[in-house]
mmCIF file of N, CA and C in Angstrom:
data_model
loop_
_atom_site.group_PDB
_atom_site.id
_atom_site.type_symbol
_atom_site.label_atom_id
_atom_site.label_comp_id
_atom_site.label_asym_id
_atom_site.label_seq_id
_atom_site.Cartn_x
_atom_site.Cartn_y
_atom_site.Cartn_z
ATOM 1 N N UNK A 1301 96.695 120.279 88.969
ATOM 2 C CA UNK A 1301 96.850 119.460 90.149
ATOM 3 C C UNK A 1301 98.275 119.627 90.679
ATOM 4 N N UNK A 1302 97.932 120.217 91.759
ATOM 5 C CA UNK A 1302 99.633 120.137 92.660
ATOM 6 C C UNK A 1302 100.198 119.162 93.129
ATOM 7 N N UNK A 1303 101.685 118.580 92.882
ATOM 8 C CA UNK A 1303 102.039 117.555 93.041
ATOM 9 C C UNK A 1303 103.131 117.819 94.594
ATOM 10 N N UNK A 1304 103.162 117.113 95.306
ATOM 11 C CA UNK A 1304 103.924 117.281 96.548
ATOM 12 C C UNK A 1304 105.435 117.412 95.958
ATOM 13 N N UNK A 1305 106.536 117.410 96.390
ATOM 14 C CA UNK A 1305 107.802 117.069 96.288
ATOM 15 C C UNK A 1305 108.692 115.821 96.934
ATOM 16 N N UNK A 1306 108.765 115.030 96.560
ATOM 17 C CA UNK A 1306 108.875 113.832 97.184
ATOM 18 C C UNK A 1306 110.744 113.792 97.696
ATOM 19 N N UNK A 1307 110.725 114.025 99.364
ATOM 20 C CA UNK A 1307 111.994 114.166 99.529
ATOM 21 C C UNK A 1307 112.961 113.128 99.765
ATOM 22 N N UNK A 1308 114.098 113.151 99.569
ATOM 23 C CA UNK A 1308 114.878 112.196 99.541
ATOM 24 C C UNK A 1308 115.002 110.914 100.564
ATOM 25 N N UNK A 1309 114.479 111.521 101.839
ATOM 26 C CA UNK A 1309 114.231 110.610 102.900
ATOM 27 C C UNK A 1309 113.458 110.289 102.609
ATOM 28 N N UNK A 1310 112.272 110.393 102.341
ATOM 29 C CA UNK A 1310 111.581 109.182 102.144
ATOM 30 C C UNK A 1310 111.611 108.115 101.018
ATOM 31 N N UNK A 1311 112.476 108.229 99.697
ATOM 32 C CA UNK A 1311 112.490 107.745 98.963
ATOM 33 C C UNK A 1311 114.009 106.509 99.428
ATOM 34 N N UNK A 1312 114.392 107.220 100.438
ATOM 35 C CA UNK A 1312 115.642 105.965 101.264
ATOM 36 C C UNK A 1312 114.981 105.336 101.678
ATOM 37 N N UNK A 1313 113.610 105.669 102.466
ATOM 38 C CA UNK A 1313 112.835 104.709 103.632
ATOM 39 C C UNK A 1313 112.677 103.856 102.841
ATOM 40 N N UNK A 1314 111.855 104.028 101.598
ATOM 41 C CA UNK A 1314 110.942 103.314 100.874
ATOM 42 C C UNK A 1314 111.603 102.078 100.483
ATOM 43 N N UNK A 1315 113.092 102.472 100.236
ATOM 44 C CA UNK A 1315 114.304 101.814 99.522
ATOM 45 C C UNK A 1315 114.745 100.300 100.646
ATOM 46 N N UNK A 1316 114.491 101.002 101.613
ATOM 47 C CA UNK A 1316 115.237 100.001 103.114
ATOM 48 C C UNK A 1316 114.003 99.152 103.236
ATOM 49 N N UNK A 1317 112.725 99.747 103.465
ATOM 50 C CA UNK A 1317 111.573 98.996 103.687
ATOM 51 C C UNK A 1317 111.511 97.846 101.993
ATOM 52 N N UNK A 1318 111.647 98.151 101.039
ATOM 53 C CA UNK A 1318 111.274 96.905 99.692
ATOM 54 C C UNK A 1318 112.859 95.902 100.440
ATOM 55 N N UNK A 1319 114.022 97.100 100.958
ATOM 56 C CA UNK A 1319 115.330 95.441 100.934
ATOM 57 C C UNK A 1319 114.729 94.619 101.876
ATOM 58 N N UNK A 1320 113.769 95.359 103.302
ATOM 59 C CA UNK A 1320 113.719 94.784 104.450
ATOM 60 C C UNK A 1320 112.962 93.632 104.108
ATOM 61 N N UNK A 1321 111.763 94.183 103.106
ATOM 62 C CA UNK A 1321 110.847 92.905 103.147
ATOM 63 C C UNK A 1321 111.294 91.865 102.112
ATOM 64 N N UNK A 1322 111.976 91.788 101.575
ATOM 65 C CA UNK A 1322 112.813 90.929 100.551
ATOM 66 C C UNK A 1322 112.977 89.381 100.965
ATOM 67 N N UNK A 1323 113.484 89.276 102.239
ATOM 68 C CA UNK A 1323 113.708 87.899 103.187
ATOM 69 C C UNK A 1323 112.816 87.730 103.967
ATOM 70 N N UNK A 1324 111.646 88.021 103.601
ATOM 71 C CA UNK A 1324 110.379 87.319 104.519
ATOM 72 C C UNK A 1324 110.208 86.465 103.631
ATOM 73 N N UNK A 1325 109.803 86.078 102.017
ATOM 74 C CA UNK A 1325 109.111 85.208 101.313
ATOM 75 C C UNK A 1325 110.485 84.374 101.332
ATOM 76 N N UNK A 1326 111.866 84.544 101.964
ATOM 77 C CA UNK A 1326 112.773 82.893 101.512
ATOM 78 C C UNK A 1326 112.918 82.783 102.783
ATOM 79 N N UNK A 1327 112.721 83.483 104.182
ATOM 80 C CA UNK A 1327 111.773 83.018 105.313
ATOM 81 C C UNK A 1327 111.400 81.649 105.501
ATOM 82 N N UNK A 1328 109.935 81.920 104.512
ATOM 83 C CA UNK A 1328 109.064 81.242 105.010
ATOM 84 C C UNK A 1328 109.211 80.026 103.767
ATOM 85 N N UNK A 1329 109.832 80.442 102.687
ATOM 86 C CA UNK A 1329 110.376 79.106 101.868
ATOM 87 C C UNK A 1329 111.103 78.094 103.099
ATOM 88 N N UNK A 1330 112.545 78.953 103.203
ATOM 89 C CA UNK A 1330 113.615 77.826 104.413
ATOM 90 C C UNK A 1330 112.475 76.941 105.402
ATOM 91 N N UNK A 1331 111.702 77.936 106.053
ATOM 92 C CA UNK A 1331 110.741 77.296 106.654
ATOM 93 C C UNK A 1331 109.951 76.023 106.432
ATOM 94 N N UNK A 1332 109.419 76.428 105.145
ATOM 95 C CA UNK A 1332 108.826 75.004 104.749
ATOM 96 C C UNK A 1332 109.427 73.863 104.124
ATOM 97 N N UNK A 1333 110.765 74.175 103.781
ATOM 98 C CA UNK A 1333 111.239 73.244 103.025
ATOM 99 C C UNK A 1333 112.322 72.448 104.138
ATOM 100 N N UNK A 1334 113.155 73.286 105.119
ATOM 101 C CA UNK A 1334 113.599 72.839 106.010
ATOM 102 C C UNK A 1334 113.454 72.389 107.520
ATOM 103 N N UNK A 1335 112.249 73.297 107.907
ATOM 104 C CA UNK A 1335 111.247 73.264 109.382
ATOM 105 C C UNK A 1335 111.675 74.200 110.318
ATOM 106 N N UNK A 1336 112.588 75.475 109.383
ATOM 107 C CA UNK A 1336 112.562 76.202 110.452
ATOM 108 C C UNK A 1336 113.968 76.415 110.894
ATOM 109 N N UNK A 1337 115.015 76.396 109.548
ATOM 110 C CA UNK A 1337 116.483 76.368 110.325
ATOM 111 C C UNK A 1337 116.919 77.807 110.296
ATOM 112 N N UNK A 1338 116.633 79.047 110.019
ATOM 113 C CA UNK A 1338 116.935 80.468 110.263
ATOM 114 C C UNK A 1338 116.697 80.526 111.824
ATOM 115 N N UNK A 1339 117.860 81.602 112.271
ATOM 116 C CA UNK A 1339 117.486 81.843 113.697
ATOM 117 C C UNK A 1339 116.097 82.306 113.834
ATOM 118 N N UNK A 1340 115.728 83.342 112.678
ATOM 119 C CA UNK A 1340 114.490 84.443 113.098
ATOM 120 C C UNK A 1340 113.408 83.659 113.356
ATOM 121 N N UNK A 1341 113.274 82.540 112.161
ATOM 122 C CA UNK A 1341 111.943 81.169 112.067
ATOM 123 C C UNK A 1341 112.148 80.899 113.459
ATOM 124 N N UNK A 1342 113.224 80.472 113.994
ATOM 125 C CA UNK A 1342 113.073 79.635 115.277
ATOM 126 C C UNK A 1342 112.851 80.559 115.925
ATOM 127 N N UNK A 1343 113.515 81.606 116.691
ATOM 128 C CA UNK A 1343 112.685 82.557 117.612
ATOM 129 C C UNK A 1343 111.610 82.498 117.675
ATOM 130 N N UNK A 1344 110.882 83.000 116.560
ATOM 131 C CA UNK A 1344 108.949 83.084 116.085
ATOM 132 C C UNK A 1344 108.611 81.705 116.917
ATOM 133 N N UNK A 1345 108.929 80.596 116.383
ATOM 134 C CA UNK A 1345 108.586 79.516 116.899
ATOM 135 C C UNK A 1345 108.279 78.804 118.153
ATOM 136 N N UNK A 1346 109.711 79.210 118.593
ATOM 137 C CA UNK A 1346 109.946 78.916 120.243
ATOM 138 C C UNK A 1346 109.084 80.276 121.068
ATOM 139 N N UNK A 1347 108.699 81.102 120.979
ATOM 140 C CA UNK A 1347 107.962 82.609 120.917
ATOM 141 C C UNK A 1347 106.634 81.983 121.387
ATOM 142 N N UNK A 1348 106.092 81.264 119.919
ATOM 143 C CA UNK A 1348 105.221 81.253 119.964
ATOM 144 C C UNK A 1348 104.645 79.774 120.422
ATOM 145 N N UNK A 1349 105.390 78.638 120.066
ATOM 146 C CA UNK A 1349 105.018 77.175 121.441
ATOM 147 C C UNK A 1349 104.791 77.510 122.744
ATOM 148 N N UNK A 1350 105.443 78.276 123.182
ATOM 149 C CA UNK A 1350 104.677 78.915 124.333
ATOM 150 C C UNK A 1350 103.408 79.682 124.594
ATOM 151 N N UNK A 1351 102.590 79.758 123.888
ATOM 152 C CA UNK A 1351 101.739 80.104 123.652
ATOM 153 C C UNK A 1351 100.266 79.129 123.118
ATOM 154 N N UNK A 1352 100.907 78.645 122.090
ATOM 155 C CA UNK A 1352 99.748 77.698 121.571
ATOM 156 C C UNK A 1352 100.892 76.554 120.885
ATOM 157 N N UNK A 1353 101.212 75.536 121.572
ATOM 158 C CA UNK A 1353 102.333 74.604 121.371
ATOM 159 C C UNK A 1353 102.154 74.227 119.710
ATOM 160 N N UNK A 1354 100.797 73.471 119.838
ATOM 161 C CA UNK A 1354 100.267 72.946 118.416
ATOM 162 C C UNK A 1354 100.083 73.437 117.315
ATOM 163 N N UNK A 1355 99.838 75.083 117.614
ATOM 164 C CA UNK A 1355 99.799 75.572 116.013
ATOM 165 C C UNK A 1355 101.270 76.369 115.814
ATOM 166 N N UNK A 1356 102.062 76.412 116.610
ATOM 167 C CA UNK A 1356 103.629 77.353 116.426
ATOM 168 C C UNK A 1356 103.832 77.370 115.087
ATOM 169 N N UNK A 1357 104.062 76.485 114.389
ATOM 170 C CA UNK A 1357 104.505 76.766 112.940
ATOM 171 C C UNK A 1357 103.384 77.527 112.314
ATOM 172 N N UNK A 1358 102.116 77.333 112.124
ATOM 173 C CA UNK A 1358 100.981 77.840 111.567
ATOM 174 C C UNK A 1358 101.266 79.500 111.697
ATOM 175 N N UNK A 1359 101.091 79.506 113.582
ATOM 176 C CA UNK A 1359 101.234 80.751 113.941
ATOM 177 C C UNK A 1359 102.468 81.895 113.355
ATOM 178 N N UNK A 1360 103.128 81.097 112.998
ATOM 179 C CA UNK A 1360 104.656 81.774 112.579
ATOM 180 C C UNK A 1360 104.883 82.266 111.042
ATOM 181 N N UNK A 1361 103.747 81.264 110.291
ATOM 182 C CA UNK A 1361 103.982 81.299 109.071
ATOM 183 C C UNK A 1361 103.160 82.856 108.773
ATOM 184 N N UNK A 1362 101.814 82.953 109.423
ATOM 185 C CA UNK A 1362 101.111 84.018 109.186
ATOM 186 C C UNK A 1362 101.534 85.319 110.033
ATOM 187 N N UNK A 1363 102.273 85.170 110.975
ATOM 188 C CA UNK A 1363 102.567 86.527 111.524
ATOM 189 C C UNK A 1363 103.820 87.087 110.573
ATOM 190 N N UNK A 1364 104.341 86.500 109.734
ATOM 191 C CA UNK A 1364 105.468 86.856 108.817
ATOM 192 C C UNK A 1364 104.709 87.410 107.365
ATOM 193 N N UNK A 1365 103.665 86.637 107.282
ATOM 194 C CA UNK A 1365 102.595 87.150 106.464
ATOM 195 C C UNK A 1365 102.263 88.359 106.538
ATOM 196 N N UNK A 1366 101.679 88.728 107.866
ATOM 197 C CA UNK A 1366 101.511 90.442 108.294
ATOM 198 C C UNK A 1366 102.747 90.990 108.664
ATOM 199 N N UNK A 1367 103.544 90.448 108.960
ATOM 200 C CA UNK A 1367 104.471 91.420 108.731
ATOM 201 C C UNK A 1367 105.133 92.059 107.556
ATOM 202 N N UNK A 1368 105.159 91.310 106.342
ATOM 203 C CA UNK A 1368 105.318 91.425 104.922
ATOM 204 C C UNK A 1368 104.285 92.648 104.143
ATOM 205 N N UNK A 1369 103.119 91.775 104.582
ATOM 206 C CA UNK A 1369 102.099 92.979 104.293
ATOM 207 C C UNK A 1369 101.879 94.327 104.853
ATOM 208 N N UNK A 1370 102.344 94.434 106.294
ATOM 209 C CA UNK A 1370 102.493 95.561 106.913
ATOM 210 C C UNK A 1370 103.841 96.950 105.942
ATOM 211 N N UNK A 1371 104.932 95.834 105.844
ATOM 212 C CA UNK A 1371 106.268 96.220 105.455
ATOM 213 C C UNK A 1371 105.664 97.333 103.943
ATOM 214 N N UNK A 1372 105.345 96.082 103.052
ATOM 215 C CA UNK A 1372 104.567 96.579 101.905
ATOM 216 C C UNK A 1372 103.460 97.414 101.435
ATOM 217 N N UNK A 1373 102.601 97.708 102.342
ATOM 218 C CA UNK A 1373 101.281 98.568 102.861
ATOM 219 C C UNK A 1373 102.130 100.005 103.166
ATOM 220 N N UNK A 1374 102.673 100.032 104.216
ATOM 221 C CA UNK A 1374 103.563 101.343 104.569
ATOM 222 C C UNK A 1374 104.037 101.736 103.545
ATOM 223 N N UNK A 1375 105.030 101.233 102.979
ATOM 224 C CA UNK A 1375 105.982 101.108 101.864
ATOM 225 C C UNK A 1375 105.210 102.488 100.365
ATOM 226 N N UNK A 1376 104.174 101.559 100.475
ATOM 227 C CA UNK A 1376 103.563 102.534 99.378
ATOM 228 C C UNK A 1376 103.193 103.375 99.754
ATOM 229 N N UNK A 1377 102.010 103.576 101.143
ATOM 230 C CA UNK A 1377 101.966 104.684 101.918
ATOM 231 C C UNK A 1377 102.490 105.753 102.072
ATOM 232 N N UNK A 1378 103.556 105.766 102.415
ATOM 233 C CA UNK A 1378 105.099 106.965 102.659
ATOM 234 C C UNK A 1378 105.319 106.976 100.777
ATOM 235 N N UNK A 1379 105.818 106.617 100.181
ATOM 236 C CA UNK A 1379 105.516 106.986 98.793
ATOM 237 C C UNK A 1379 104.850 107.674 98.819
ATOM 238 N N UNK A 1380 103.291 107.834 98.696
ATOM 239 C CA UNK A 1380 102.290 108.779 98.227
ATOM 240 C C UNK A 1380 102.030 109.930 99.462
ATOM 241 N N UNK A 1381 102.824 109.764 100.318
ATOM 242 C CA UNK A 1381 102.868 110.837 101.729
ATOM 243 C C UNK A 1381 101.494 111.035 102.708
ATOM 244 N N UNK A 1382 101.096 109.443 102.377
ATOM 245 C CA UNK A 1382 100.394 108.916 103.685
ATOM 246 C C UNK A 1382 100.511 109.223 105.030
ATOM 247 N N UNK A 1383 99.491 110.135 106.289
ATOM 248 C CA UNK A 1383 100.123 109.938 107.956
ATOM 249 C C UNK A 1383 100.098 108.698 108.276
ATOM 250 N N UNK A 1384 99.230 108.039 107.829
ATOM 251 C CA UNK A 1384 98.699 106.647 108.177
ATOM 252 C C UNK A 1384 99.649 105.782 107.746
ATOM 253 N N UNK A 1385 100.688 106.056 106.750
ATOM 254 C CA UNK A 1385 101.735 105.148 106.604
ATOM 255 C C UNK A 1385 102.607 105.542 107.449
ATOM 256 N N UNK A 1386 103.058 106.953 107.701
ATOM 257 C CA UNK A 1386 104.036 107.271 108.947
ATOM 258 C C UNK A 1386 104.077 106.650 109.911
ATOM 259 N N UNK A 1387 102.940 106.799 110.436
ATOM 260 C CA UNK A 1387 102.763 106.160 111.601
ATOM 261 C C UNK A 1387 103.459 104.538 111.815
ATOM 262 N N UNK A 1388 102.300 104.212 110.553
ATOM 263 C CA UNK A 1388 102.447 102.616 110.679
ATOM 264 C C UNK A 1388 104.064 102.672 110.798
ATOM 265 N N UNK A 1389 104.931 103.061 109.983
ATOM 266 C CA UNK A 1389 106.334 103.344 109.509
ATOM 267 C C UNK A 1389 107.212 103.473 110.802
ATOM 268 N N UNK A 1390 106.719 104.046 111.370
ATOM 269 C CA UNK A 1390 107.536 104.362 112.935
ATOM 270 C C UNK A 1390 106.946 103.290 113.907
ATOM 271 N N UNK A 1391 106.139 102.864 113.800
ATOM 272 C CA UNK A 1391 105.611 101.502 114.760
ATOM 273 C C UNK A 1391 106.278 100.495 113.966
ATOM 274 N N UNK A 1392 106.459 100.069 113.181
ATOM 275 C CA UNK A 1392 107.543 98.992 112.515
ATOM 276 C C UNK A 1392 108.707 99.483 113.048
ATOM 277 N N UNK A 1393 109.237 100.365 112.835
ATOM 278 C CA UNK A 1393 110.894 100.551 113.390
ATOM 279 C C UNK A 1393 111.441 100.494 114.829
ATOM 280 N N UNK A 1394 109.926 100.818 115.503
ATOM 281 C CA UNK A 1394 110.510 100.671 117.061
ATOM 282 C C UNK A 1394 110.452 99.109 117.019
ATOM 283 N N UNK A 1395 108.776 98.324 116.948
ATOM 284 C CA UNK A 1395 109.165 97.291 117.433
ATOM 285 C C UNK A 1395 110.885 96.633 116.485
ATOM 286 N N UNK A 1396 111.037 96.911 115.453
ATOM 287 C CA UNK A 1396 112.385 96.665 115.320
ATOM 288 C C UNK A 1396 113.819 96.997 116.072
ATOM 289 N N UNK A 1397 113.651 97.542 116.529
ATOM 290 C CA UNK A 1397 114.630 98.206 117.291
ATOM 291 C C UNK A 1397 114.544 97.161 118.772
ATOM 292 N N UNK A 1398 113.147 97.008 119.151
ATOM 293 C CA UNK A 1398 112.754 95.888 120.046
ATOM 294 C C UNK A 1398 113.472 94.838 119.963
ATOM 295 N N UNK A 1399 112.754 93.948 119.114
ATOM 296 C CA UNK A 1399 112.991 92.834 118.147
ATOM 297 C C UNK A 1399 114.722 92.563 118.432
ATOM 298 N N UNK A 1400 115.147 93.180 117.889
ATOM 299 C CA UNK A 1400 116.826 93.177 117.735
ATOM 300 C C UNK A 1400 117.572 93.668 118.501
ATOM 301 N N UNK A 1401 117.030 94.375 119.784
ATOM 302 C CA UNK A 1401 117.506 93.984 121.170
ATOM 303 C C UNK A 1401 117.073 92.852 121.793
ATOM 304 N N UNK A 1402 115.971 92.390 121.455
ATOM 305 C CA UNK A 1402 116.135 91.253 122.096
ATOM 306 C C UNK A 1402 117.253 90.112 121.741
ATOM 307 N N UNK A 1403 118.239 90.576 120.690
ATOM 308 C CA UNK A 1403 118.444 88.931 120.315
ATOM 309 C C UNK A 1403 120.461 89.627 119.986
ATOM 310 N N UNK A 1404 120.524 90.464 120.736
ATOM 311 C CA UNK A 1404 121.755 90.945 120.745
ATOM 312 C C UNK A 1404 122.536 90.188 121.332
ATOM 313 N N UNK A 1405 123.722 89.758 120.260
ATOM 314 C CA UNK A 1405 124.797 91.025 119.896
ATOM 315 C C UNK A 1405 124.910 90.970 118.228
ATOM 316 N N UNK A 1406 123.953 89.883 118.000
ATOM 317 C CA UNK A 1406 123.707 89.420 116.290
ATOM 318 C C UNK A 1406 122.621 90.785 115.894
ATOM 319 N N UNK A 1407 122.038 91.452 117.183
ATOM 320 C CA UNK A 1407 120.671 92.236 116.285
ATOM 321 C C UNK A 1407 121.449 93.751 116.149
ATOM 322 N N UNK A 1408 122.656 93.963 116.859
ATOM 323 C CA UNK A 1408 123.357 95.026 116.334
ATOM 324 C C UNK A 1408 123.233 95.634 115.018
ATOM 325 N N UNK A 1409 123.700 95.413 114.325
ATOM 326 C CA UNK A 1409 123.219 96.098 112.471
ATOM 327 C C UNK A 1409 121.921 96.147 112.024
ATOM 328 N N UNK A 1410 120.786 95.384 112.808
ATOM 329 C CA UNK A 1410 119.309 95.827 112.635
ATOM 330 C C UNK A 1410 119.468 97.170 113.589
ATOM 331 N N UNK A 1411 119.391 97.159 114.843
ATOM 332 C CA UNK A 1411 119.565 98.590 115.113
ATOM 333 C C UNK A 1411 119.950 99.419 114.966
ATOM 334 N N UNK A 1412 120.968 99.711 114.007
ATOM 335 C CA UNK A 1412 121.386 100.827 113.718
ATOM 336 C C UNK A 1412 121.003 100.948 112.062
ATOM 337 N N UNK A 1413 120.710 100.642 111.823
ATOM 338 C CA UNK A 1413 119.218 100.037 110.339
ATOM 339 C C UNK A 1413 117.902 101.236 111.183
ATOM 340 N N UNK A 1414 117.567 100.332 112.039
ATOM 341 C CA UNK A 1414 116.467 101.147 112.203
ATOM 342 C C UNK A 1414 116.316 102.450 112.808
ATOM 343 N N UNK A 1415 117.319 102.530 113.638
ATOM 344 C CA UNK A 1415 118.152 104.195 113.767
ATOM 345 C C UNK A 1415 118.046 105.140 113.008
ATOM 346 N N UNK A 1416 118.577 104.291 111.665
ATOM 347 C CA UNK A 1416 118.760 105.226 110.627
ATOM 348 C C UNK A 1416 117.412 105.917 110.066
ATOM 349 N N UNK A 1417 116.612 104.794 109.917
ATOM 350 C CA UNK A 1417 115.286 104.737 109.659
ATOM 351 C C UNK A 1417 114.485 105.595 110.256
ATOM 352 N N UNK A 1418 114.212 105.572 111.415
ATOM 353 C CA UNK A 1418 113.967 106.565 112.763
ATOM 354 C C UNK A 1418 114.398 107.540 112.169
ATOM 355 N N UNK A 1419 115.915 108.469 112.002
ATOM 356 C CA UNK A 1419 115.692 109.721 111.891
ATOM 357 C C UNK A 1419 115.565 110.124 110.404
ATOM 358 N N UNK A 1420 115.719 109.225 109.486
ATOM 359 C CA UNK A 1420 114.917 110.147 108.306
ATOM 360 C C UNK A 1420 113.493 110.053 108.484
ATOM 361 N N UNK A 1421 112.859 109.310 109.039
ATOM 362 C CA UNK A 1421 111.672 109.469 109.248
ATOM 363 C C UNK A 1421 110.990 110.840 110.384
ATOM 364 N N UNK A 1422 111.952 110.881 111.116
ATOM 365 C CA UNK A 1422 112.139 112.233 111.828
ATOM 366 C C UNK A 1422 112.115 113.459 111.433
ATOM 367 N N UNK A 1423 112.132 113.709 110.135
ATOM 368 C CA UNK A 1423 112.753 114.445 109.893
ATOM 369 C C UNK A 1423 112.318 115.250 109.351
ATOM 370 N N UNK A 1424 112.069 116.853 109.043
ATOM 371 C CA UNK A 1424 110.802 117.911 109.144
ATOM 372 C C UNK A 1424 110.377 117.981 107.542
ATOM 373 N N UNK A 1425 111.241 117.351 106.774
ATOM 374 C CA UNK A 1425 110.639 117.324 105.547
ATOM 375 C C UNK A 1425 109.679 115.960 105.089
ATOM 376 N N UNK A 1426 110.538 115.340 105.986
ATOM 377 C CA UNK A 1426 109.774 113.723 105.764
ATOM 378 C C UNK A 1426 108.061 114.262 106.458
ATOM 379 N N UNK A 1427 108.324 114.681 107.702
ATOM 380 C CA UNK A 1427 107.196 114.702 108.511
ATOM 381 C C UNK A 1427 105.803 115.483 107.295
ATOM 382 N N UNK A 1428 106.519 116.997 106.993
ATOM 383 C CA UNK A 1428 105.796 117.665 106.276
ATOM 384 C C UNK A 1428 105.220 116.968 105.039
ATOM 385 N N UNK A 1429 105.965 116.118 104.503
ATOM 386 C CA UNK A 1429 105.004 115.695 103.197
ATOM 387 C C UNK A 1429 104.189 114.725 103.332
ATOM 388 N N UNK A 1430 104.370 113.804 104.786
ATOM 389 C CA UNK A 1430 102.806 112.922 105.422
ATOM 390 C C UNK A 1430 102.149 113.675 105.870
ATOM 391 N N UNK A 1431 102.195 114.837 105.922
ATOM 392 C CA UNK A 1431 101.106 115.594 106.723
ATOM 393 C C UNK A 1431 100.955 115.412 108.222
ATOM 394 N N UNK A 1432 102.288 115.439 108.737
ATOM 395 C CA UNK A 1432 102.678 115.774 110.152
ATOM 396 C C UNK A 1432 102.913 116.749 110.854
#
């Protein structure tokens, strides 16, 4: 059985994606224990009262949920040189890159986080071992 070569970029991605998802589960602790005093909780929040006033917290608690699971799903994905994690992998980093323009001049060091992210993921060895 032939084993791929697992290149160094992706074993950084993998590295940034386990720190990234690290502060979603004390997230959603602060959240419940305090109601929400992190900027990111409140964004989600105020985001999402506009939307459906009454369930905002509900709504907030579970979209951090999929986002965790998304984070973690990829995560292993790109490990085993998944396209289907690539992908997912590069759709997490833009809307990050999103995300943290919106909320600039604090989302500065997420963007250039996900910059970074972006081009090892770019990158013809990374691409080649998802089967890009």
């Amino acid at each position: 059985m032939s084993e791929k070569k697992r290149p160094k970029a992706v074993k950084i991605l993998v590295l940034i994606m386990a720190i990234a998802s690290i502060p979603i589960p004390i997230l959603l602790g602060v959240m419940m224990l305090t109601g929400g005093s992190t900027y990111e909780v409140y964004f989600m929040q105020e985001l999402f009262s506009q939307i459906l006033p009454k369930y905002s917290a509900l709504i907030t608690v579970v979209a951090l949920v999929i986002v965790e699971a998304c984070f973690v799903v990829a995560a292993c994905g790109l490990w085993v040189g998944r396209i289907w994690a690539w992908i997912l992998t590069l759709i997490i980093f833009i809307i990050g890159i999103i995300m943290d323009l919106a909320i600039l001049p604090t989302g500065i060091v997420g963007i250039v986080i996900d910059a970074i992210a972006l081009c090892l993921l770019m990158r013809s060895d990374t691409r080649k071992f998802c089967g890009k």
